PDB file of C-alpha atoms in Angstrom:
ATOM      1  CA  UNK A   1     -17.998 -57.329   4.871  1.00 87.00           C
ATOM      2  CA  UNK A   2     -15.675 -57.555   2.474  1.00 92.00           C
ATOM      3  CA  UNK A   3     -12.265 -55.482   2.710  1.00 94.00           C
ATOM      4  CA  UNK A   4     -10.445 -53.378   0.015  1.00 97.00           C
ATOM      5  CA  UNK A   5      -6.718 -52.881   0.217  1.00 97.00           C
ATOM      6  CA  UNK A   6      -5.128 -50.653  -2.523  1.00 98.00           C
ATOM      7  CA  UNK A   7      -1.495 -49.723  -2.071  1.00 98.00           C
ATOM      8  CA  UNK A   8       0.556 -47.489  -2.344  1.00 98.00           C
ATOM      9  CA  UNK A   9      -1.775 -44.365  -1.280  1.00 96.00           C
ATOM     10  CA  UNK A  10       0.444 -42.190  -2.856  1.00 97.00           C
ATOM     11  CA  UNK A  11       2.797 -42.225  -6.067  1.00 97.00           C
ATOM     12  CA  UNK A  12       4.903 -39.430  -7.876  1.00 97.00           C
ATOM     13  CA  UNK A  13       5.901 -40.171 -11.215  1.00 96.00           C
ATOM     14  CA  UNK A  14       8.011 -38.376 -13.704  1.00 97.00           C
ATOM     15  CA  UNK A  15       6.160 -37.937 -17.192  1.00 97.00           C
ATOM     16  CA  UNK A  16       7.246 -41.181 -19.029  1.00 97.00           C
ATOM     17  CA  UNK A  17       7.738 -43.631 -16.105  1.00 98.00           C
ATOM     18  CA  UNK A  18       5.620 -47.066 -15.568  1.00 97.00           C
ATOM     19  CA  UNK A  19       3.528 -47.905 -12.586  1.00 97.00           C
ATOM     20  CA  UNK A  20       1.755 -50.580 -11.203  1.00 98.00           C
ATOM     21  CA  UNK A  21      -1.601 -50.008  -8.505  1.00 98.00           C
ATOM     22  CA  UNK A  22      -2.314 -52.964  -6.678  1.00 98.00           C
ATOM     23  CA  UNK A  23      -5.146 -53.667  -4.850  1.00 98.00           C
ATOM     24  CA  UNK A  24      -6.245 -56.697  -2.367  1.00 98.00           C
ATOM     25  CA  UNK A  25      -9.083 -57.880  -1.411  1.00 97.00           C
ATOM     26  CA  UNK A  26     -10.247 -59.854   1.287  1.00 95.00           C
ATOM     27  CA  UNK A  27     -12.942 -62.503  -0.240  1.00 93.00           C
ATOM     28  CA  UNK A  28     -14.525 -63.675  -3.407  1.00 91.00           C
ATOM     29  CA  UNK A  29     -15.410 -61.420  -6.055  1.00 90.00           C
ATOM     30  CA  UNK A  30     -17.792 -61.592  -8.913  1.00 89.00           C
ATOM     31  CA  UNK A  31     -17.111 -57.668  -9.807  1.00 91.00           C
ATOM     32  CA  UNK A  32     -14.394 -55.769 -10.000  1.00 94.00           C
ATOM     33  CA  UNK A  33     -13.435 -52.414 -11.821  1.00 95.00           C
ATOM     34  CA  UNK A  34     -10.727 -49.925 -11.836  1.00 97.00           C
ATOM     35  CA  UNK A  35     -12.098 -46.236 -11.699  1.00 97.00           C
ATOM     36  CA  UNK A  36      -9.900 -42.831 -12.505  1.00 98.00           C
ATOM     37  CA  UNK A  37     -11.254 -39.566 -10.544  1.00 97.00           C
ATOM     38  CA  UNK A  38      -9.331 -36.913 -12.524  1.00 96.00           C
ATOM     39  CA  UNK A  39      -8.590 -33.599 -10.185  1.00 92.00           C
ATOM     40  CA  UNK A  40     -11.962 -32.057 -11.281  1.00 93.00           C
ATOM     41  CA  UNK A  41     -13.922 -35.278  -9.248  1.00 94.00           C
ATOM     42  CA  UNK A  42     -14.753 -37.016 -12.182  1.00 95.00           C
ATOM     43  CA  UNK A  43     -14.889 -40.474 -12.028  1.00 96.00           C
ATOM     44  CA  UNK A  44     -14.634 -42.539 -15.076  1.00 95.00           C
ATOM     45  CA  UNK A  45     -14.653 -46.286 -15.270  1.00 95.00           C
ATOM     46  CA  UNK A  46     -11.192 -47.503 -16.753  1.00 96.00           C
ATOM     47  CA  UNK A  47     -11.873 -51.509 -16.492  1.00 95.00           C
ATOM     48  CA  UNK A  48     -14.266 -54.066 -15.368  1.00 93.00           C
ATOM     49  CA  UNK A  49     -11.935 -57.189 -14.850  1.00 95.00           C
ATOM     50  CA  UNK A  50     -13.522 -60.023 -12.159  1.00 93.00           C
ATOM     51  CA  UNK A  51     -10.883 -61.763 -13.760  1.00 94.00           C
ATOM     52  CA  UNK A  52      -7.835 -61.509 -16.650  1.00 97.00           C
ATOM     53  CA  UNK A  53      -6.185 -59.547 -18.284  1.00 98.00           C
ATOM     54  CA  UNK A  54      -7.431 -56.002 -20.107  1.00 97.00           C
ATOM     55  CA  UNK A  55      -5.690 -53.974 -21.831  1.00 97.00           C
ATOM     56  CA  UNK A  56      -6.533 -50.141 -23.219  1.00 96.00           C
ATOM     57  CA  UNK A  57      -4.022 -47.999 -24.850  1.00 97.00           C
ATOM     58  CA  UNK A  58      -1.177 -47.310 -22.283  1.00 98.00           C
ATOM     59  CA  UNK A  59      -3.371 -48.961 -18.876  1.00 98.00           C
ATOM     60  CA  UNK A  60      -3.691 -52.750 -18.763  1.00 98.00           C
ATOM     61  CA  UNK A  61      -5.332 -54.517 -15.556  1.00 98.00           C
ATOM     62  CA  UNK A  62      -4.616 -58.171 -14.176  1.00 98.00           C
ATOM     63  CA  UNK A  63      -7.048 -59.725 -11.530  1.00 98.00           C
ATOM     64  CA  UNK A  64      -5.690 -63.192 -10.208  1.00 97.00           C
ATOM     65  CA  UNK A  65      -9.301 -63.643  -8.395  1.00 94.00           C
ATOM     66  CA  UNK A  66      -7.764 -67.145  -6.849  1.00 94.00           C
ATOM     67  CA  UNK A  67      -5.145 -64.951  -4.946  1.00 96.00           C
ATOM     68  CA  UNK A  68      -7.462 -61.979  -4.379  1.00 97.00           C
ATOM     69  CA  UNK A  69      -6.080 -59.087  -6.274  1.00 98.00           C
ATOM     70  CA  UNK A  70      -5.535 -57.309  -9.038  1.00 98.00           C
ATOM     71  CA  UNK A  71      -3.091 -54.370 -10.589  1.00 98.00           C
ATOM     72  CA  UNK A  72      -3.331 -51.699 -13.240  1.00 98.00           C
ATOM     73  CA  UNK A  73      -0.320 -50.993 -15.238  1.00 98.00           C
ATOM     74  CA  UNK A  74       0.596 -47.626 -16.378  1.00 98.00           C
ATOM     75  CA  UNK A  75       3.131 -46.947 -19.423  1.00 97.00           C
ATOM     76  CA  UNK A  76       4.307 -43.760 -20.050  1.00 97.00           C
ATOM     77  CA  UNK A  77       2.570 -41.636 -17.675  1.00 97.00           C
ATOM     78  CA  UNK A  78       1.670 -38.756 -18.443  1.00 97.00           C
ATOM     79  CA  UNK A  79       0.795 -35.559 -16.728  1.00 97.00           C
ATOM     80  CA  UNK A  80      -3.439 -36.300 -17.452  1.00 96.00           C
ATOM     81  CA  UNK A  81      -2.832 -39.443 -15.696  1.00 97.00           C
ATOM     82  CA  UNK A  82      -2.297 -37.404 -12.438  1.00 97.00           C
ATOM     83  CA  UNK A  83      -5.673 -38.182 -10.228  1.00 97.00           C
ATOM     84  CA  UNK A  84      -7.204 -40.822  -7.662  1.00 97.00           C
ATOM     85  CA  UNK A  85      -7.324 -44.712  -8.955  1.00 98.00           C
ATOM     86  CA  UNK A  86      -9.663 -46.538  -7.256  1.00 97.00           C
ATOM     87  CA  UNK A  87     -10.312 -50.060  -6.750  1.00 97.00           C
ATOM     88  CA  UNK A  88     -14.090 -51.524  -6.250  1.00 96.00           C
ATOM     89  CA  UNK A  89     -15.205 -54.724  -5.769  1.00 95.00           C
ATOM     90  CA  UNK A  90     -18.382 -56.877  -5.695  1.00 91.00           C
ATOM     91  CA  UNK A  91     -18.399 -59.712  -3.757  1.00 83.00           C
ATOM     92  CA  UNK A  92     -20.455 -62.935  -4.619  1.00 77.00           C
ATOM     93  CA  UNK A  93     -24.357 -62.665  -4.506  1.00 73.00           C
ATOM     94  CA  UNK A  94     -24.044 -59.203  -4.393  1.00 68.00           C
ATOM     95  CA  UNK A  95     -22.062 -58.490  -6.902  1.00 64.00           C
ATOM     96  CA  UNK A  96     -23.642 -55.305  -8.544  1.00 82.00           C
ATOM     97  CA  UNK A  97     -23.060 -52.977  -5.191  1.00 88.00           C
ATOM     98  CA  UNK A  98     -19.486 -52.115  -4.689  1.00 92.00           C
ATOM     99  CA  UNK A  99     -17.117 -51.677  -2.060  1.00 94.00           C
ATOM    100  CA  UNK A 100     -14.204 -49.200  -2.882  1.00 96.00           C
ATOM    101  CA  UNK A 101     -10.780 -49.203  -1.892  1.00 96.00           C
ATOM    102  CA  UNK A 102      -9.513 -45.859  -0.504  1.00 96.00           C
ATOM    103  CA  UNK A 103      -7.202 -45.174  -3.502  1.00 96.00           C
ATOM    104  CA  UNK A 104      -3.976 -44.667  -4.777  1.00 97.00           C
ATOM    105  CA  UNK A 105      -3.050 -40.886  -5.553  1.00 97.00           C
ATOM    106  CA  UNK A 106      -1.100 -40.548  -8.741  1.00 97.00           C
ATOM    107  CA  UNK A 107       1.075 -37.357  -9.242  1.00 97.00           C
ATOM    108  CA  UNK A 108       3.182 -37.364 -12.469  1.00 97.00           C
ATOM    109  CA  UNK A 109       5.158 -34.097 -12.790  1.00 97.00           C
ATOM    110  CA  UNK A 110       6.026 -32.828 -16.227  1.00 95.00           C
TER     111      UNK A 110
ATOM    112  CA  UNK B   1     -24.849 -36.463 -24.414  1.00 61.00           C
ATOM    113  CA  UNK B   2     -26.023 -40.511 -22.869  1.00 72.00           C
ATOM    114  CA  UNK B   3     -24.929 -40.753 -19.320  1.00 94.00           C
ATOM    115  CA  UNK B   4     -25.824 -39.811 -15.580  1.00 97.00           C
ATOM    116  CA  UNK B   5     -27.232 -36.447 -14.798  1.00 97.00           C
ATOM    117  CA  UNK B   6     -26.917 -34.734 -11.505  1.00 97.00           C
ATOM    118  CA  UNK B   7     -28.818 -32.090  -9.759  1.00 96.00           C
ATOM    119  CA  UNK B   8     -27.425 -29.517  -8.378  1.00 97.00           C
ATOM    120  CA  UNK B   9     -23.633 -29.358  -8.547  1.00 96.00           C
ATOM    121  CA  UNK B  10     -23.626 -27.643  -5.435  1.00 97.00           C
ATOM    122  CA  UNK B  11     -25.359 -27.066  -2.498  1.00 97.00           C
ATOM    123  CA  UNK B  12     -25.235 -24.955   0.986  1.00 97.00           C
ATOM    124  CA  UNK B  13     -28.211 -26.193   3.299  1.00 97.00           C
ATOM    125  CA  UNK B  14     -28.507 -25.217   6.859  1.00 98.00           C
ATOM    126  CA  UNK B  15     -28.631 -27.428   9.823  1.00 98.00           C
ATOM    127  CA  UNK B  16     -32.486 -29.438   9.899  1.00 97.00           C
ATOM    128  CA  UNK B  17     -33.275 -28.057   6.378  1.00 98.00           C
ATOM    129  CA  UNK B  18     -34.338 -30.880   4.119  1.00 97.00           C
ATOM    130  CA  UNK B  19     -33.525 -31.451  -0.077  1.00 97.00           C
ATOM    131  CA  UNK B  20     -33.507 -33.829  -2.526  1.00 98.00           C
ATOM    132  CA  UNK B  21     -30.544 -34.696  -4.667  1.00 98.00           C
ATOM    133  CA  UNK B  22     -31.885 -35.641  -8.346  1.00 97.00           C
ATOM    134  CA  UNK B  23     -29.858 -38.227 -10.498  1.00 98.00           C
ATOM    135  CA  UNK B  24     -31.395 -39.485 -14.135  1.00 97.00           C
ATOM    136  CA  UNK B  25     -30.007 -41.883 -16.523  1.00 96.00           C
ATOM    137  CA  UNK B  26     -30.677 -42.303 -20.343  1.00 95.00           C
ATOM    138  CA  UNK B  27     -28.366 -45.453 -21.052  1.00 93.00           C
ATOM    139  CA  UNK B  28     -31.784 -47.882 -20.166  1.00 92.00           C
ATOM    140  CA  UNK B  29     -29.639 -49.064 -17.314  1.00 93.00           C
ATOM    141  CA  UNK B  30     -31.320 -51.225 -14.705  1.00 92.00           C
ATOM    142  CA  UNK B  31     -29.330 -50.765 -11.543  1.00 93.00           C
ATOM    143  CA  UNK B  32     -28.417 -47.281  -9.933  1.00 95.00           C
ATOM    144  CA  UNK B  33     -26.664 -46.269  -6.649  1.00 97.00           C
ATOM    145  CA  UNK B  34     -26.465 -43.320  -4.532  1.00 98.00           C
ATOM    146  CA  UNK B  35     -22.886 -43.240  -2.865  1.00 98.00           C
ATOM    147  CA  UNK B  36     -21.345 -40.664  -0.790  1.00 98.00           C
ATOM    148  CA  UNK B  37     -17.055 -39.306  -0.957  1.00 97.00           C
ATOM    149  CA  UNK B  38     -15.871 -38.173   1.887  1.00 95.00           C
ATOM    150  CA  UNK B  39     -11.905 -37.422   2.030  1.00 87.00           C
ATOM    151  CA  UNK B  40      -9.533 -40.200   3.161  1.00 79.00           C
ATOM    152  CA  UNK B  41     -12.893 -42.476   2.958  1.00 80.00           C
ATOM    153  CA  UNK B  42     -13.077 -43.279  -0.522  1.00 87.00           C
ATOM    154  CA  UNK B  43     -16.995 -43.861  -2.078  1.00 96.00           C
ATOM    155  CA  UNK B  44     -19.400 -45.582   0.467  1.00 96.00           C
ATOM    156  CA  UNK B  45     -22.558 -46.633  -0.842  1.00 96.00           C
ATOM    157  CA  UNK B  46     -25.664 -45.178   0.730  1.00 97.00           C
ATOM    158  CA  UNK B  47     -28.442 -47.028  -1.150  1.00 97.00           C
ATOM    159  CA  UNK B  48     -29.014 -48.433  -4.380  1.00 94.00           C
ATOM    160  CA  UNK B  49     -31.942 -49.698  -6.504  1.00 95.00           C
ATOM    161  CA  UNK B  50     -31.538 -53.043  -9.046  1.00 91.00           C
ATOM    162  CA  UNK B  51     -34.925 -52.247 -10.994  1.00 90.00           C
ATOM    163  CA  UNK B  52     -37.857 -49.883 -11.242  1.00 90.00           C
ATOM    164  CA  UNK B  53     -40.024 -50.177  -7.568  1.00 89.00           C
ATOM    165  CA  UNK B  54     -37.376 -52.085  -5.414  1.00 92.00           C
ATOM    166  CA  UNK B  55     -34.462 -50.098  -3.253  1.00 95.00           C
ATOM    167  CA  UNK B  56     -32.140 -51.437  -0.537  1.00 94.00           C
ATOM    168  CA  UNK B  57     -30.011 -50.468   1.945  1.00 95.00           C
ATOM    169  CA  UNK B  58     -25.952 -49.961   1.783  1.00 94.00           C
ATOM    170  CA  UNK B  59     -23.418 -49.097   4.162  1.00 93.00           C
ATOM    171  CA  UNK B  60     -24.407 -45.708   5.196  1.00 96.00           C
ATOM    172  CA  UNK B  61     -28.512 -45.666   4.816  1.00 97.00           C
ATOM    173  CA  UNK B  62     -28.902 -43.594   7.933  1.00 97.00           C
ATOM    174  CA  UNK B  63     -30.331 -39.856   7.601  1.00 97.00           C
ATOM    175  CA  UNK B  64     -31.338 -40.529   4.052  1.00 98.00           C
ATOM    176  CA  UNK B  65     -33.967 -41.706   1.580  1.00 97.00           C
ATOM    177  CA  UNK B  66     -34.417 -42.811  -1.848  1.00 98.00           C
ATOM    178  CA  UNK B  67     -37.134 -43.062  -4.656  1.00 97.00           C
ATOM    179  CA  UNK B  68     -36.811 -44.838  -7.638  1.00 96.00           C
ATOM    180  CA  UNK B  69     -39.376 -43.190  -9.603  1.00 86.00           C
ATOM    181  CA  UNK B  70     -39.135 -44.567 -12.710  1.00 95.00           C
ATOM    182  CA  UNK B  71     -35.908 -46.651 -14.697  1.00 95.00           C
ATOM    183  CA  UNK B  72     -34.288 -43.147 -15.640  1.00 96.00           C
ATOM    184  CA  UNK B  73     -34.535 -41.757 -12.570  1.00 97.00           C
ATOM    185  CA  UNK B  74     -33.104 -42.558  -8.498  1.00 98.00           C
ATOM    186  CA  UNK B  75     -33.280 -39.540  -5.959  1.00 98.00           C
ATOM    187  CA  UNK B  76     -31.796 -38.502  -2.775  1.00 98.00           C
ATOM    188  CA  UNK B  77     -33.784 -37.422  -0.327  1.00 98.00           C
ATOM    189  CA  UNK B  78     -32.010 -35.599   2.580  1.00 97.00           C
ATOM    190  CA  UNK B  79     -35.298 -34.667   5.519  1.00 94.00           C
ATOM    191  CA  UNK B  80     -33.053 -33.406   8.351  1.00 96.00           C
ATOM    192  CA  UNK B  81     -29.575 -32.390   6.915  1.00 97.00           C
ATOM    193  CA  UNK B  82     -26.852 -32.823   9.825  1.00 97.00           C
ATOM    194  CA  UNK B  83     -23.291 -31.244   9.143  1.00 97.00           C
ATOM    195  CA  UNK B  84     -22.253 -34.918   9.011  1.00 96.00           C
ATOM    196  CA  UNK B  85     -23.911 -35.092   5.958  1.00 97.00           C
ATOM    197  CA  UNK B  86     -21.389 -32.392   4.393  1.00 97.00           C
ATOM    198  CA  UNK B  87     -20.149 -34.822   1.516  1.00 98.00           C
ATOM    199  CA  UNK B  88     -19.528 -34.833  -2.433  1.00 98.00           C
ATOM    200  CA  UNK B  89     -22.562 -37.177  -3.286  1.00 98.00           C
ATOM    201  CA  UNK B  90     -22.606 -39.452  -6.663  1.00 98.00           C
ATOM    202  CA  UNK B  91     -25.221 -41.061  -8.366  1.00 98.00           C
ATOM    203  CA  UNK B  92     -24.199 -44.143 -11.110  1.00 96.00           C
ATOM    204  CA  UNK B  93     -25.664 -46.607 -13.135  1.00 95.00           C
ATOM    205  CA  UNK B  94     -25.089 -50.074 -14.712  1.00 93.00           C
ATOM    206  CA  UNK B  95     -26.888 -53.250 -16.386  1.00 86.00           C
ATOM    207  CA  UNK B  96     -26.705 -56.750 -15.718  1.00 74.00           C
ATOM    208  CA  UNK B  97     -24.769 -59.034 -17.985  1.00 67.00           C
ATOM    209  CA  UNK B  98     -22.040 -55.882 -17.410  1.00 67.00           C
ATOM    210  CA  UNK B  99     -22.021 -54.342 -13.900  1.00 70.00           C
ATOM    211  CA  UNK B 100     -19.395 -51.508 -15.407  1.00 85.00           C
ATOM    212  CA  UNK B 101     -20.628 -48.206 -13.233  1.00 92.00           C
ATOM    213  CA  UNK B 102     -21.254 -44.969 -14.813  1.00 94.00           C
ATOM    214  CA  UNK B 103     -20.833 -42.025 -12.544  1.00 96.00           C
ATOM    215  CA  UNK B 104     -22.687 -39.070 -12.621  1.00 97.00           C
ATOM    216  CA  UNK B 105     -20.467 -35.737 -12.051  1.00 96.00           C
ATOM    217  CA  UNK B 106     -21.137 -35.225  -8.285  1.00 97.00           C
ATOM    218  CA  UNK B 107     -23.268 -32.850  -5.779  1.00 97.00           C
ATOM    219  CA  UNK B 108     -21.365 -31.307  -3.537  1.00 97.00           C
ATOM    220  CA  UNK B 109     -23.764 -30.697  -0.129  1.00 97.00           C
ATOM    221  CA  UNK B 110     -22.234 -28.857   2.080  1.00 97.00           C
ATOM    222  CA  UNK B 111     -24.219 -28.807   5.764  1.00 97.00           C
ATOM    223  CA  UNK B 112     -23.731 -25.433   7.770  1.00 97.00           C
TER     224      UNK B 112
END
Protein backbone atom coordinates (compact mmCIF):
# COMPACT_ATOMS: atom_id res chain seq x y z
CA UNK A 1 0.00 0.00 0.00
CA UNK A 2 0.81 3.24 -0.22
CA UNK A 3 3.56 4.84 2.21
CA UNK A 4 3.47 8.15 4.22
CA UNK A 5 6.68 9.89 5.11
CA UNK A 6 6.35 13.13 7.21
CA UNK A 7 9.55 14.63 8.56
CA UNK A 8 10.86 15.98 10.95
CA UNK A 9 8.97 13.98 13.91
CA UNK A 10 9.77 16.53 16.13
CA UNK A 11 10.17 20.49 16.03
CA UNK A 12 10.68 23.21 18.83
CA UNK A 13 9.96 26.56 17.88
CA UNK A 14 10.26 29.84 19.63
CA UNK A 15 6.87 31.91 19.53
CA UNK A 16 7.33 33.93 16.25
CA UNK A 17 9.55 31.59 14.16
CA UNK A 18 8.49 29.94 10.60
CA UNK A 19 8.32 26.28 9.84
CA UNK A 20 7.87 24.11 7.15
CA UNK A 21 6.28 20.09 7.63
CA UNK A 22 7.00 18.07 4.81
CA UNK A 23 5.59 15.03 4.00
CA UNK A 24 6.32 12.24 1.13
CA UNK A 25 4.54 9.93 -0.24
CA UNK A 26 5.17 6.95 -2.05
CA UNK A 27 2.47 6.81 -5.10
CA UNK A 28 -0.30 8.68 -6.73
CA UNK A 29 -2.70 10.58 -4.85
CA UNK A 30 -6.14 11.82 -5.55
CA UNK A 31 -6.56 13.06 -1.69
CA UNK A 32 -4.60 14.67 0.46
CA UNK A 33 -5.16 16.83 3.70
CA UNK A 34 -3.20 18.31 6.44
CA UNK A 35 -4.81 17.61 9.96
CA UNK A 36 -3.81 19.53 13.48
CA UNK A 37 -4.44 17.26 16.77
CA UNK A 38 -4.16 20.03 19.40
CA UNK A 39 -2.82 18.50 22.98
CA UNK A 40 -6.46 17.77 24.05
CA UNK A 41 -6.67 14.92 20.86
CA UNK A 42 -8.60 16.96 18.77
CA UNK A 43 -8.16 16.65 15.34
CA UNK A 44 -9.19 19.33 13.03
CA UNK A 45 -8.78 19.37 9.30
CA UNK A 46 -6.40 22.37 8.31
CA UNK A 47 -6.29 21.67 4.30
CA UNK A 48 -7.42 19.41 1.63
CA UNK A 49 -4.73 20.05 -1.17
CA UNK A 50 -4.34 16.84 -3.88
CA UNK A 51 -2.65 19.50 -5.48
CA UNK A 52 -1.53 23.55 -5.20
CA UNK A 53 -1.21 25.86 -3.25
CA UNK A 54 -3.69 26.90 -0.05
CA UNK A 55 -3.35 29.34 1.97
CA UNK A 56 -5.29 30.22 5.54
CA UNK A 57 -4.27 32.97 7.76
CA UNK A 58 -0.65 32.24 8.99
CA UNK A 59 -0.58 28.14 7.46
CA UNK A 60 -0.27 27.76 3.69
CA UNK A 61 0.18 24.11 2.09
CA UNK A 62 1.99 23.17 -1.32
CA UNK A 63 1.46 19.61 -2.85
CA UNK A 64 3.77 19.05 -6.01
CA UNK A 65 1.65 15.64 -6.65
CA UNK A 66 4.23 14.98 -9.81
CA UNK A 67 7.11 14.75 -7.18
CA UNK A 68 5.01 13.18 -4.42
CA UNK A 69 4.83 15.60 -1.60
CA UNK A 70 3.67 18.31 -0.06
CA UNK A 71 4.57 20.99 2.95
CA UNK A 72 2.66 23.23 5.31
CA UNK A 73 4.13 26.50 6.13
CA UNK A 74 3.87 28.06 9.44
CA UNK A 75 4.42 31.99 10.08
CA UNK A 76 4.66 33.23 13.29
CA UNK A 77 4.08 30.37 15.45
CA UNK A 78 2.52 30.66 18.13
CA UNK A 79 2.19 28.85 21.37
CA UNK A 80 -1.69 27.29 20.13
CA UNK A 81 0.15 25.99 17.25
CA UNK A 82 1.96 23.52 19.65
CA UNK A 83 0.29 19.88 18.74
CA UNK A 84 0.64 16.81 16.23
CA UNK A 85 0.43 17.73 12.24
CA UNK A 86 -0.46 15.02 10.35
CA UNK A 87 -0.27 14.14 6.85
CA UNK A 88 -3.05 11.74 5.06
CA UNK A 89 -3.31 10.65 1.82
CA UNK A 90 -5.69 8.90 -0.63
CA UNK A 91 -4.34 7.14 -3.25
CA UNK A 92 -6.08 6.73 -6.74
CA UNK A 93 -9.39 4.65 -6.86
CA UNK A 94 -9.55 4.82 -3.39
CA UNK A 95 -9.21 8.01 -2.73
CA UNK A 96 -11.83 8.72 0.10
CA UNK A 97 -9.97 6.21 2.80
CA UNK A 98 -6.79 7.63 4.07
CA UNK A 99 -3.51 6.59 5.00
CA UNK A 100 -1.78 8.86 7.68
CA UNK A 101 1.64 9.75 8.13
CA UNK A 102 2.96 9.31 11.70
CA UNK A 103 3.33 13.09 12.33
CA UNK A 104 5.38 15.85 13.04
CA UNK A 105 5.25 17.11 16.80
CA UNK A 106 5.27 20.85 17.02
CA UNK A 107 6.43 22.50 20.36
CA UNK A 108 6.62 26.34 20.25
CA UNK A 109 7.69 27.73 23.66
CA UNK A 110 6.53 31.17 24.67
CA UNK B 1 -23.44 22.35 17.07
CA UNK B 2 -23.10 20.29 13.09
CA UNK B 3 -20.35 17.79 13.31
CA UNK B 4 -19.37 14.15 14.52
CA UNK B 5 -20.65 12.87 17.78
CA UNK B 6 -18.97 10.25 19.83
CA UNK B 7 -20.09 7.87 22.42
CA UNK B 8 -18.56 7.47 25.25
CA UNK B 9 -15.43 9.55 25.78
CA UNK B 10 -14.10 6.94 27.79
CA UNK B 11 -14.19 3.55 28.47
CA UNK B 12 -12.63 0.68 30.91
CA UNK B 13 -13.84 -2.86 29.61
CA UNK B 14 -12.44 -6.04 30.89
CA UNK B 15 -10.75 -8.72 28.98
CA UNK B 16 -13.73 -10.82 26.60
CA UNK B 17 -16.36 -8.15 27.54
CA UNK B 18 -18.01 -6.84 24.41
CA UNK B 19 -19.34 -2.84 23.52
CA UNK B 20 -20.22 -0.80 20.93
CA UNK B 21 -18.64 2.52 20.17
CA UNK B 22 -21.50 4.97 18.73
CA UNK B 23 -20.49 7.77 16.17
CA UNK B 24 -23.45 10.08 14.41
CA UNK B 25 -23.13 12.76 11.94
CA UNK B 26 -25.56 15.69 11.08
CA UNK B 27 -23.50 17.38 8.14
CA UNK B 28 -25.64 14.79 5.46
CA UNK B 29 -22.21 13.40 4.80
CA UNK B 30 -22.04 10.23 2.74
CA UNK B 31 -18.82 8.54 3.71
CA UNK B 32 -17.72 7.73 7.41
CA UNK B 33 -14.71 5.84 8.92
CA UNK B 34 -13.89 4.21 12.07
CA UNK B 35 -10.01 4.61 12.68
CA UNK B 36 -8.01 3.69 15.59
CA UNK B 37 -4.62 6.07 17.36
CA UNK B 38 -2.34 4.26 18.89
CA UNK B 39 1.01 6.19 20.06
CA UNK B 40 3.99 6.33 17.66
CA UNK B 41 1.34 4.72 15.04
CA UNK B 42 -0.46 7.59 13.89
CA UNK B 43 -4.50 6.92 12.75
CA UNK B 44 -5.04 3.45 11.05
CA UNK B 45 -8.25 2.93 9.55
CA UNK B 46 -10.31 0.04 10.83
CA UNK B 47 -13.37 0.18 8.52
CA UNK B 48 -15.28 2.62 6.76
CA UNK B 49 -18.67 2.91 4.99
CA UNK B 50 -19.14 5.19 1.47
CA UNK B 51 -23.12 5.17 1.72
CA UNK B 52 -26.07 3.96 3.73
CA UNK B 53 -26.04 -0.31 3.58
CA UNK B 54 -22.43 -0.87 2.17
CA UNK B 55 -19.14 -1.18 4.65
CA UNK B 56 -15.61 -2.38 3.84
CA UNK B 57 -12.68 -3.39 5.26
CA UNK B 58 -9.37 -1.17 6.17
CA UNK B 59 -6.13 -1.89 7.52
CA UNK B 60 -6.93 -3.18 10.87
CA UNK B 61 -10.63 -4.94 10.45
CA UNK B 62 -9.69 -7.75 12.77
CA UNK B 63 -11.59 -8.08 16.29
CA UNK B 64 -14.14 -5.56 15.17
CA UNK B 65 -17.46 -4.82 13.49
CA UNK B 66 -19.41 -2.13 12.01
CA UNK B 67 -23.10 -1.11 11.21
CA UNK B 68 -24.07 1.56 9.19
CA UNK B 69 -27.48 1.99 10.36
CA UNK B 70 -28.64 4.74 8.72
CA UNK B 71 -26.59 8.03 6.79
CA UNK B 72 -26.17 9.78 10.34
CA UNK B 73 -25.03 7.06 11.99
CA UNK B 74 -21.66 4.26 11.74
CA UNK B 75 -20.95 2.08 14.96
CA UNK B 76 -18.23 0.14 16.46
CA UNK B 77 -18.85 -2.95 17.56
CA UNK B 78 -16.14 -4.48 19.83
CA UNK B 79 -17.60 -8.65 20.70
CA UNK B 80 -14.44 -9.90 22.46
CA UNK B 81 -12.33 -6.86 23.69
CA UNK B 82 -8.48 -7.99 23.83
CA UNK B 83 -6.00 -5.54 25.69
CA UNK B 84 -4.67 -5.01 22.15
CA UNK B 85 -7.60 -3.24 21.50
CA UNK B 86 -6.60 -0.52 24.28
CA UNK B 87 -6.65 2.51 21.72
CA UNK B 88 -8.10 6.22 21.39
CA UNK B 89 -10.79 5.33 18.67
CA UNK B 90 -12.20 8.14 16.08
CA UNK B 91 -15.07 8.22 14.05
CA UNK B 92 -15.14 11.00 10.84
CA UNK B 93 -17.07 11.91 8.05
CA UNK B 94 -16.88 13.45 4.52
CA UNK B 95 -18.82 13.87 1.03
CA UNK B 96 -17.84 13.28 -2.35
CA UNK B 97 -17.01 16.14 -4.63
CA UNK B 98 -14.83 17.14 -1.17
CA UNK B 99 -13.26 14.18 0.70
CA UNK B 100 -12.17 16.90 3.63
CA UNK B 101 -12.59 14.51 6.98
CA UNK B 102 -14.37 15.66 9.96
CA UNK B 103 -13.28 14.01 13.14
CA UNK B 104 -15.31 13.23 15.87
CA UNK B 105 -13.60 13.98 19.45
CA UNK B 106 -12.35 10.41 20.26
CA UNK B 107 -13.24 7.25 22.64
CA UNK B 108 -10.71 6.34 24.58
CA UNK B 109 -11.13 2.21 25.27
CA UNK B 110 -8.98 1.15 27.47
CA UNK B 111 -8.83 -3.03 27.67
CA UNK B 112 -7.88 -4.40 31.26
Amino acid sequence: GIQVEQSPPDLILQEGANSTLRCNFSDSVNNLQWFHQNPWGQLINLFYIPSGTKQNGRLSATTVATERYSLLYISSSQTTDSGVYFCAVGAQGGSEKLVFGKGTKLTVNP
Amino acid sequence: NAGVTQTPKFQVLKTGQSMTLQCAQDMNHNSMYWYRQDPGMGLRLIYYSASEGTTDKGEVPNGYNVSRLNKREFSLRLESAAPSQTSVYFCASSTQGYYGYTFGSGTRLTVV
